[in-house]
Structure formats: C-alpha cells, structure tokens
Amino acid sequence: MSDKVSWPLPDSGPMESPLAAESRLTAALDSWRRWSPAPASKPVIAKRISGGKTNHSWLLETDCGPAVLRLNCADGEKLGIDRQREHNILLAVVAAGIAPTLWYNDPAAGFMVSRYIDGRVWSEEDFERPSSRQRLSALINCYSGLSVALPAFDYLAHLDHYHQQLQGNGHTIPAELVTALQCWRSPIADWQKNSWRPQLTHHDLTPANIIENDTGIVIIDWEYAAMGCAELDRLAVAGNSKQSPVVSALLQLMNDYWLLVRQKIVADTACL
C-alpha cells in the first residue's frame, strides 16, 4: 500500500476479448470526421500507451497534431465509474486549462480522444519536493472551486456498490474487510454529513496522473472524479500524517474493495 492518499490501487488495465476490443477500436478511429479539431485524413496509430489502470489507450498521429485515443473499460460501472459524470467534469477542467483538450468523447460508445500532452510524468520525488507540492496544491484549489452541476458523491454508497457486487456474485469477502466496513459505517456516515461540502475532487491524484512541461501542470484521468471531499486530494499531496482516522479508514476500504472487484468481477480475459 502506498503511503499516499489515492484510490484505486495501481493495477494493469482490465481486458476484454480481442475481437470486441478490435471492433471498438476500429469504430473509434472511424469517427475521426466528428472530432474537433477534425483531421483532414484518418488518424494513424503510432503506438499503444502502457500503464493504464482501467482503460486501454493509443497514441495517434493526426494532421492536427498527436492525440490520445482511450478505449474505456467495458466494465467501468462495476468499478464505480460514471462516464457521463466524467464527461461533465472534463468539460469544466478542460475549459479551465487543467486537463488535456478534449477532441471527442462518446461515453455511450466507450471511447474518448484528447490532445496528447508532451511532458514529464511526475514521480514520487515530485510529491516530496515542497515547491512541487505547493504548485499542485494551488491547482487543487483551482479545480475544487469549479462549478459542476452534479450531486454530492456518496462514499458509503460507493463502498456498498462494491460490497453488493462481490456478495451478489458469490465471491468471498475477507472477514476483516467486512468487519471494517461495519465498524466504520457510522463514523463515515457522520463524516459525510458534517465534515465537508461538495467540491470537485479527482480521487486518484497520483504522480502518474500529473504531467508537467514548459506551460505548467496538467492532470489526466478524471474518471473517478466527483463532487466529493476535496480535502482527500489535498491529503494526497500532504501524505498520511495529516489524515484523520475516519479518512484513513475510508481510503483503505475504497482501496481494498476496488482491488477485490477488479480482481474478481471485472472482465480480464484477453486484450489487443
């Protein structure tokens, strides 16, 4: 477990059958005339981008410049991902210059195209550097103040969604995890009710999701973002030493349940 506040746990992307994934990739590339900016000719795949926790992505060569095509995880809703919510959030953070420019997004079809950001991906060393933490904290303050017309994120409902899927599919849930959820349910409910007001929260603010170049810092992978407790993102920068016991327990539960769902329920057969 990382000593940074982050969820879900890093992992390789969920997989689907080669035929299904190839069909979706072809359909996504064939949509190029609807992109904005619209290339003059069909984009060409330059390479597969490795390292995704949830989705599969490709670097594209286009006459409008390089772009990234993301095929969404086919089982995203099982992981607690709401693609329409993500789309609404992306519109806000792209307009604010915090995320890569969106060229096309079709939540129903399961793919997204965005401008490729050429820059340096942060490392854990950046999180340890006071000047870097200060700049990231300023960016958190910026996006947490954005107005997005979405309901407040329900952390307990999110955990219950994971738990009920595992239970409903007959998977064994470790007794200590069940006990932890029961033990912390009431404190988490009180925390949700009394401790914060809904603000835009990334929920997966790890070094891998931060890119820096000469123009500044850009944050990617907003699929777990919601109108939640922005303090969780600030704690991702500050570290575990500033966590309250309730927040520490909540993040541990989200990590552990996400990993179980990822391992036991989300499709993992074959990929392109």
Tab-separated table of C-alpha atoms in Angstrom:
chain	number	residue	atom	x	y	z
A	1	MET	CA	0.000	0.000	0.000
A	2	SER	CA	1.339	3.400	-0.981
A	3	ASP	CA	1.830	5.936	1.789
A	4	LYS	CA	-0.009	8.459	-0.388
A	5	VAL	CA	-3.743	9.002	-0.255
A	6	SER	CA	-5.001	7.526	-3.513
A	7	TRP	CA	-7.549	5.143	-4.845
A	8	PRO	CA	-7.967	2.860	-6.625
A	9	LEU	CA	-4.774	0.889	-6.260
A	10	PRO	CA	-2.434	0.901	-9.286
A	11	ASP	CA	-3.030	-2.085	-11.490
A	12	SER	CA	-2.945	-3.146	-15.116
A	13	GLY	CA	-5.938	-2.297	-17.285
A	14	PRO	CA	-8.940	-4.615	-17.425
A	15	MET	CA	-9.026	-6.726	-20.539
A	16	GLU	CA	-11.704	-7.854	-22.996
A	17	SER	CA	-11.781	-10.265	-25.910
A	18	PRO	CA	-9.530	-9.287	-28.832
A	19	LEU	CA	-12.486	-9.289	-31.237
A	20	ALA	CA	-14.588	-6.956	-29.105
A	21	ALA	CA	-11.702	-4.601	-28.390
A	22	GLU	CA	-10.626	-4.522	-32.050
A	23	SER	CA	-14.178	-3.732	-33.141
A	24	ARG	CA	-14.424	-0.839	-30.684
A	25	LEU	CA	-11.006	0.481	-31.698
A	26	THR	CA	-11.977	0.419	-35.384
A	27	ALA	CA	-15.247	2.225	-34.685
A	28	ALA	CA	-13.428	4.865	-32.643
A	29	LEU	CA	-10.901	5.540	-35.409
A	30	ASP	CA	-13.695	5.689	-37.983
A	31	SER	CA	-15.314	8.563	-36.078
A	32	TRP	CA	-12.452	10.943	-36.952
A	33	ARG	CA	-14.594	13.250	-39.102
A	34	ARG	CA	-16.619	14.171	-35.996
A	35	TRP	CA	-13.629	15.198	-33.926
A	36	SER	CA	-12.860	18.826	-33.116
A	37	PRO	CA	-10.420	19.710	-34.479
A	38	ALA	CA	-11.299	17.381	-37.348
A	39	PRO	CA	-8.275	15.865	-39.119
A	40	ALA	CA	-8.126	16.077	-42.897
A	41	SER	CA	-7.435	12.358	-43.108
A	42	LYS	CA	-7.891	9.278	-40.962
A	43	PRO	CA	-5.512	9.177	-37.968
A	44	VAL	CA	-2.826	6.537	-37.749
A	45	ILE	CA	-1.972	4.570	-34.608
A	46	ALA	CA	1.597	5.363	-33.587
A	47	LYS	CA	1.824	3.078	-30.572
A	48	ARG	CA	-0.005	1.542	-27.656
A	49	ILE	CA	0.317	3.526	-24.423
A	50	SER	CA	1.158	1.273	-21.499
A	51	GLY	CA	0.460	1.669	-17.822
A	52	GLY	CA	-3.292	2.289	-17.675
A	53	LYS	CA	-5.065	1.035	-14.555
A	54	THR	CA	-8.531	0.858	-16.046
A	55	ASN	CA	-8.577	1.551	-19.790
A	56	HIS	CA	-6.520	0.975	-22.933
A	57	SER	CA	-5.017	3.922	-24.819
A	58	TRP	CA	-3.179	4.574	-28.077
A	59	LEU	CA	-1.060	7.463	-29.312
A	60	LEU	CA	-2.350	8.695	-32.666
A	61	GLU	CA	-0.651	10.629	-35.437
A	62	THR	CA	-3.013	13.175	-36.998
A	63	ASP	CA	-2.533	16.218	-39.227
A	64	CYS	CA	-3.830	18.277	-36.285
A	65	GLY	CA	-1.024	17.016	-34.088
A	66	PRO	CA	-0.646	13.996	-31.799
A	67	ALA	CA	-3.687	12.750	-29.920
A	68	VAL	CA	-4.591	10.038	-27.427
A	69	LEU	CA	-7.425	7.611	-28.097
A	70	ARG	CA	-8.786	5.940	-24.987
A	71	LEU	CA	-10.977	2.856	-25.097
A	72	ASN	CA	-12.955	2.791	-21.871
A	73	CYS	CA	-13.013	-0.282	-19.695
A	74	ALA	CA	-16.063	-2.302	-20.751
A	75	ASP	CA	-16.944	-2.898	-17.089
A	76	GLY	CA	-16.383	0.626	-15.830
A	77	GLU	CA	-19.678	0.847	-13.957
A	78	LYS	CA	-18.642	-2.159	-11.861
A	79	LEU	CA	-15.622	-0.145	-10.724
A	80	GLY	CA	-17.852	2.776	-9.789
A	81	ILE	CA	-17.133	4.819	-12.923
A	82	ASP	CA	-19.912	7.033	-14.308
A	83	ARG	CA	-18.875	8.083	-17.823
A	84	GLN	CA	-21.477	10.837	-18.118
A	85	ARG	CA	-20.296	12.277	-14.821
A	86	GLU	CA	-16.737	12.120	-16.107
A	87	HIS	CA	-17.772	13.897	-19.314
A	88	ASN	CA	-19.394	16.750	-17.404
A	89	ILE	CA	-16.302	17.136	-15.243
A	90	LEU	CA	-13.983	17.031	-18.246
A	91	LEU	CA	-15.834	19.923	-19.855
A	92	ALA	CA	-15.144	22.008	-16.736
A	93	VAL	CA	-11.488	21.106	-16.185
A	94	VAL	CA	-10.613	21.365	-19.889
A	95	ALA	CA	-12.182	24.825	-20.037
A	96	ALA	CA	-10.081	25.777	-17.004
A	97	GLY	CA	-6.887	24.555	-18.690
A	98	ILE	CA	-6.304	21.864	-16.086
A	99	ALA	CA	-6.786	18.801	-18.325
A	100	PRO	CA	-5.837	17.997	-21.948
A	101	THR	CA	-8.093	19.463	-24.636
A	102	LEU	CA	-10.952	17.136	-25.453
A	103	TRP	CA	-11.254	16.383	-29.175
A	104	TYR	CA	-14.154	13.948	-28.925
A	105	ASN	CA	-15.908	11.995	-26.209
A	106	ASP	CA	-18.664	9.428	-26.668
A	107	PRO	CA	-19.496	7.843	-23.290
A	108	ALA	CA	-22.128	5.582	-24.866
A	109	ALA	CA	-19.695	4.223	-27.467
A	110	GLY	CA	-16.972	3.884	-24.854
A	111	PHE	CA	-14.106	5.968	-26.204
A	112	MET	CA	-12.520	9.402	-25.927
A	113	VAL	CA	-9.969	11.379	-27.925
A	114	SER	CA	-7.863	14.147	-26.406
A	115	ARG	CA	-4.808	16.181	-27.270
A	116	TYR	CA	-1.528	14.472	-26.447
A	117	ILE	CA	0.467	16.304	-23.785
A	118	ASP	CA	4.198	16.142	-24.370
A	119	GLY	CA	5.824	16.459	-20.986
A	120	ARG	CA	7.352	14.788	-17.972
A	121	VAL	CA	5.224	12.481	-15.863
A	122	TRP	CA	5.700	13.200	-12.188
A	123	SER	CA	7.355	10.746	-9.820
A	124	GLU	CA	7.153	10.222	-6.073
A	125	GLU	CA	10.126	12.566	-5.771
A	126	ASP	CA	7.957	15.416	-7.064
A	127	PHE	CA	5.446	14.762	-4.298
A	128	GLU	CA	8.270	15.035	-1.787
A	129	ARG	CA	9.502	18.365	-3.155
A	130	PRO	CA	7.912	21.328	-1.271
A	131	SER	CA	7.870	23.602	-4.335
A	132	SER	CA	6.093	20.938	-6.407
A	133	ARG	CA	3.562	20.266	-3.649
A	134	GLN	CA	2.852	23.980	-3.435
A	135	ARG	CA	2.169	24.262	-7.167
A	136	LEU	CA	-0.059	21.171	-7.137
A	137	SER	CA	-1.937	22.457	-4.097
A	138	ALA	CA	-2.655	25.685	-5.973
A	139	LEU	CA	-4.059	23.641	-8.861
A	140	ILE	CA	-6.251	21.642	-6.468
A	141	ASN	CA	-7.594	24.903	-5.070
A	142	CYS	CA	-8.350	25.998	-8.618
A	143	TYR	CA	-10.312	22.952	-9.791
A	144	SER	CA	-12.019	22.322	-6.465
A	145	GLY	CA	-13.619	25.726	-6.891
A	146	LEU	CA	-15.119	24.901	-10.286
A	147	SER	CA	-18.885	24.629	-10.513
A	148	VAL	CA	-20.159	21.354	-11.948
A	149	ALA	CA	-23.851	20.513	-11.778
A	150	LEU	CA	-23.553	17.113	-10.123
A	151	PRO	CA	-24.843	15.651	-6.846
A	152	ALA	CA	-22.563	15.175	-3.862
A	153	PHE	CA	-20.589	11.941	-4.022
A	154	ASP	CA	-21.840	9.289	-1.585
A	155	TYR	CA	-18.788	7.424	-0.308
A	156	LEU	CA	-20.808	4.869	1.646
A	157	ALA	CA	-22.991	4.091	-1.372
A	158	HIS	CA	-19.799	3.672	-3.378
A	159	LEU	CA	-18.470	1.121	-0.885
A	160	ASP	CA	-21.831	-0.657	-0.735
A	161	HIS	CA	-21.846	-0.877	-4.538
A	162	TYR	CA	-18.565	-2.772	-4.404
A	163	HIS	CA	-19.688	-4.947	-1.483
A	164	GLN	CA	-23.030	-5.900	-3.027
A	165	GLN	CA	-21.444	-6.852	-6.342
A	166	LEU	CA	-19.000	-9.177	-4.637
A	167	GLN	CA	-21.696	-10.653	-2.439
A	168	GLY	CA	-24.205	-10.999	-5.280
A	169	ASN	CA	-21.704	-12.832	-7.460
A	170	GLY	CA	-20.866	-15.294	-4.710
A	171	HIS	CA	-17.334	-14.096	-4.061
A	172	THR	CA	-15.809	-14.458	-0.629
A	173	ILE	CA	-15.054	-11.125	1.018
A	174	PRO	CA	-12.306	-11.267	3.649
A	175	ALA	CA	-13.864	-11.225	7.106
A	176	GLU	CA	-11.607	-8.391	8.234
A	177	LEU	CA	-12.830	-6.241	5.346
A	178	VAL	CA	-16.488	-6.912	6.164
A	179	THR	CA	-15.811	-6.118	9.810
A	180	ALA	CA	-14.003	-2.906	8.912
A	181	LEU	CA	-16.930	-1.707	6.787
A	182	GLN	CA	-19.385	-2.474	9.584
A	183	CYS	CA	-17.179	-0.810	12.190
A	184	TRP	CA	-16.612	2.379	10.217
A	185	ARG	CA	-20.065	2.728	8.626
A	186	SER	CA	-21.467	5.059	11.285
A	187	PRO	CA	-18.341	7.261	11.602
A	188	ILE	CA	-18.129	7.576	7.810
A	189	ALA	CA	-21.822	8.474	7.646
A	190	ASP	CA	-21.282	11.208	10.253
A	191	TRP	CA	-18.208	12.452	8.387
A	192	GLN	CA	-20.183	12.622	5.136
A	193	LYS	CA	-22.958	14.569	6.777
A	194	ASN	CA	-20.988	17.066	8.831
A	195	SER	CA	-17.377	17.380	7.709
A	196	TRP	CA	-17.280	18.787	4.176
A	197	ARG	CA	-19.174	20.495	1.384
A	198	PRO	CA	-19.169	19.020	-2.145
A	199	GLN	CA	-16.287	20.224	-4.290
A	200	LEU	CA	-14.691	18.804	-7.396
A	201	THR	CA	-12.348	16.033	-6.265
A	202	HIS	CA	-10.071	13.972	-8.522
A	203	HIS	CA	-9.878	10.933	-6.187
A	204	ASP	CA	-6.842	9.427	-7.963
A	205	LEU	CA	-4.199	12.113	-7.627
A	206	THR	CA	-1.061	10.039	-8.086
A	207	PRO	CA	2.215	11.066	-9.765
A	208	ALA	CA	1.298	9.010	-12.854
A	209	ASN	CA	-1.692	11.292	-13.460
A	210	ILE	CA	0.311	14.524	-13.409
A	211	ILE	CA	2.209	15.772	-16.465
A	212	GLU	CA	4.458	18.823	-16.460
A	213	ASN	CA	6.001	20.765	-19.324
A	214	ASP	CA	7.072	24.339	-20.037
A	215	THR	CA	3.473	25.562	-19.932
A	216	GLY	CA	2.728	24.145	-16.483
A	217	ILE	CA	0.986	21.179	-14.886
A	218	VAL	CA	-1.800	19.131	-16.463
A	219	ILE	CA	-3.840	16.477	-14.649
A	220	ILE	CA	-5.214	13.469	-16.513
A	221	ASP	CA	-7.529	10.502	-15.774
A	222	TRP	CA	-10.621	12.127	-14.257
A	223	GLU	CA	-12.824	9.034	-14.429
A	224	TYR	CA	-13.120	8.637	-10.643
A	225	ALA	CA	-13.642	12.360	-10.075
A	226	ALA	CA	-16.840	13.609	-8.465
A	227	MET	CA	-18.257	16.364	-6.299
A	228	GLY	CA	-16.698	14.922	-3.199
A	229	CYS	CA	-14.420	15.917	-0.356
A	230	ALA	CA	-11.613	17.950	-1.934
A	231	GLU	CA	-9.575	17.533	1.233
A	232	LEU	CA	-8.844	13.978	0.053
A	233	ASP	CA	-6.909	15.395	-2.909
A	234	ARG	CA	-5.046	17.782	-0.625
A	235	LEU	CA	-4.121	14.877	1.611
A	236	ALA	CA	-2.779	13.054	-1.432
A	237	VAL	CA	-0.192	15.804	-1.583
A	238	ALA	CA	0.371	16.185	2.155
A	239	GLY	CA	0.609	12.460	2.967
A	240	ASN	CA	-0.892	10.136	5.552
A	241	SER	CA	0.438	12.027	8.568
A	242	LYS	CA	-2.385	14.563	8.296
A	243	GLN	CA	-5.233	12.047	7.888
A	244	SER	CA	-7.964	11.666	10.466
A	245	PRO	CA	-8.753	8.057	11.499
A	246	VAL	CA	-12.081	8.181	9.612
A	247	VAL	CA	-10.476	9.378	6.386
A	248	SER	CA	-7.695	6.814	6.726
A	249	ALA	CA	-10.242	4.022	7.198
A	250	LEU	CA	-12.373	5.266	4.288
A	251	LEU	CA	-9.459	5.351	1.865
A	252	GLN	CA	-8.274	1.925	2.959
A	253	LEU	CA	-11.759	0.487	2.427
A	254	MET	CA	-12.034	2.043	-1.032
A	255	ASN	CA	-8.618	0.696	-1.977
A	256	ASP	CA	-9.326	-2.797	-0.737
A	257	TYR	CA	-12.826	-3.095	-2.195
A	258	TRP	CA	-11.749	-1.686	-5.551
A	259	LEU	CA	-8.967	-4.230	-5.809
A	260	LEU	CA	-11.323	-7.110	-4.991
A	261	VAL	CA	-13.843	-6.016	-7.605
A	262	ARG	CA	-11.050	-5.518	-10.126
A	263	GLN	CA	-9.662	-8.992	-9.488
A	264	LYS	CA	-12.867	-10.992	-9.125
A	265	ILE	CA	-15.555	-9.311	-11.240
A	266	VAL	CA	-14.159	-7.055	-13.943
A	267	ALA	CA	-13.519	-8.901	-17.221
A	268	ASP	CA	-9.902	-9.987	-17.586
A	269	THR	CA	-9.672	-12.419	-20.469
A	270	ALA	CA	-7.615	-11.097	-23.350
A	271	CYS	CA	-6.723	-7.798	-24.969
A	272	LEU	CA	-5.468	-6.300	-28.157
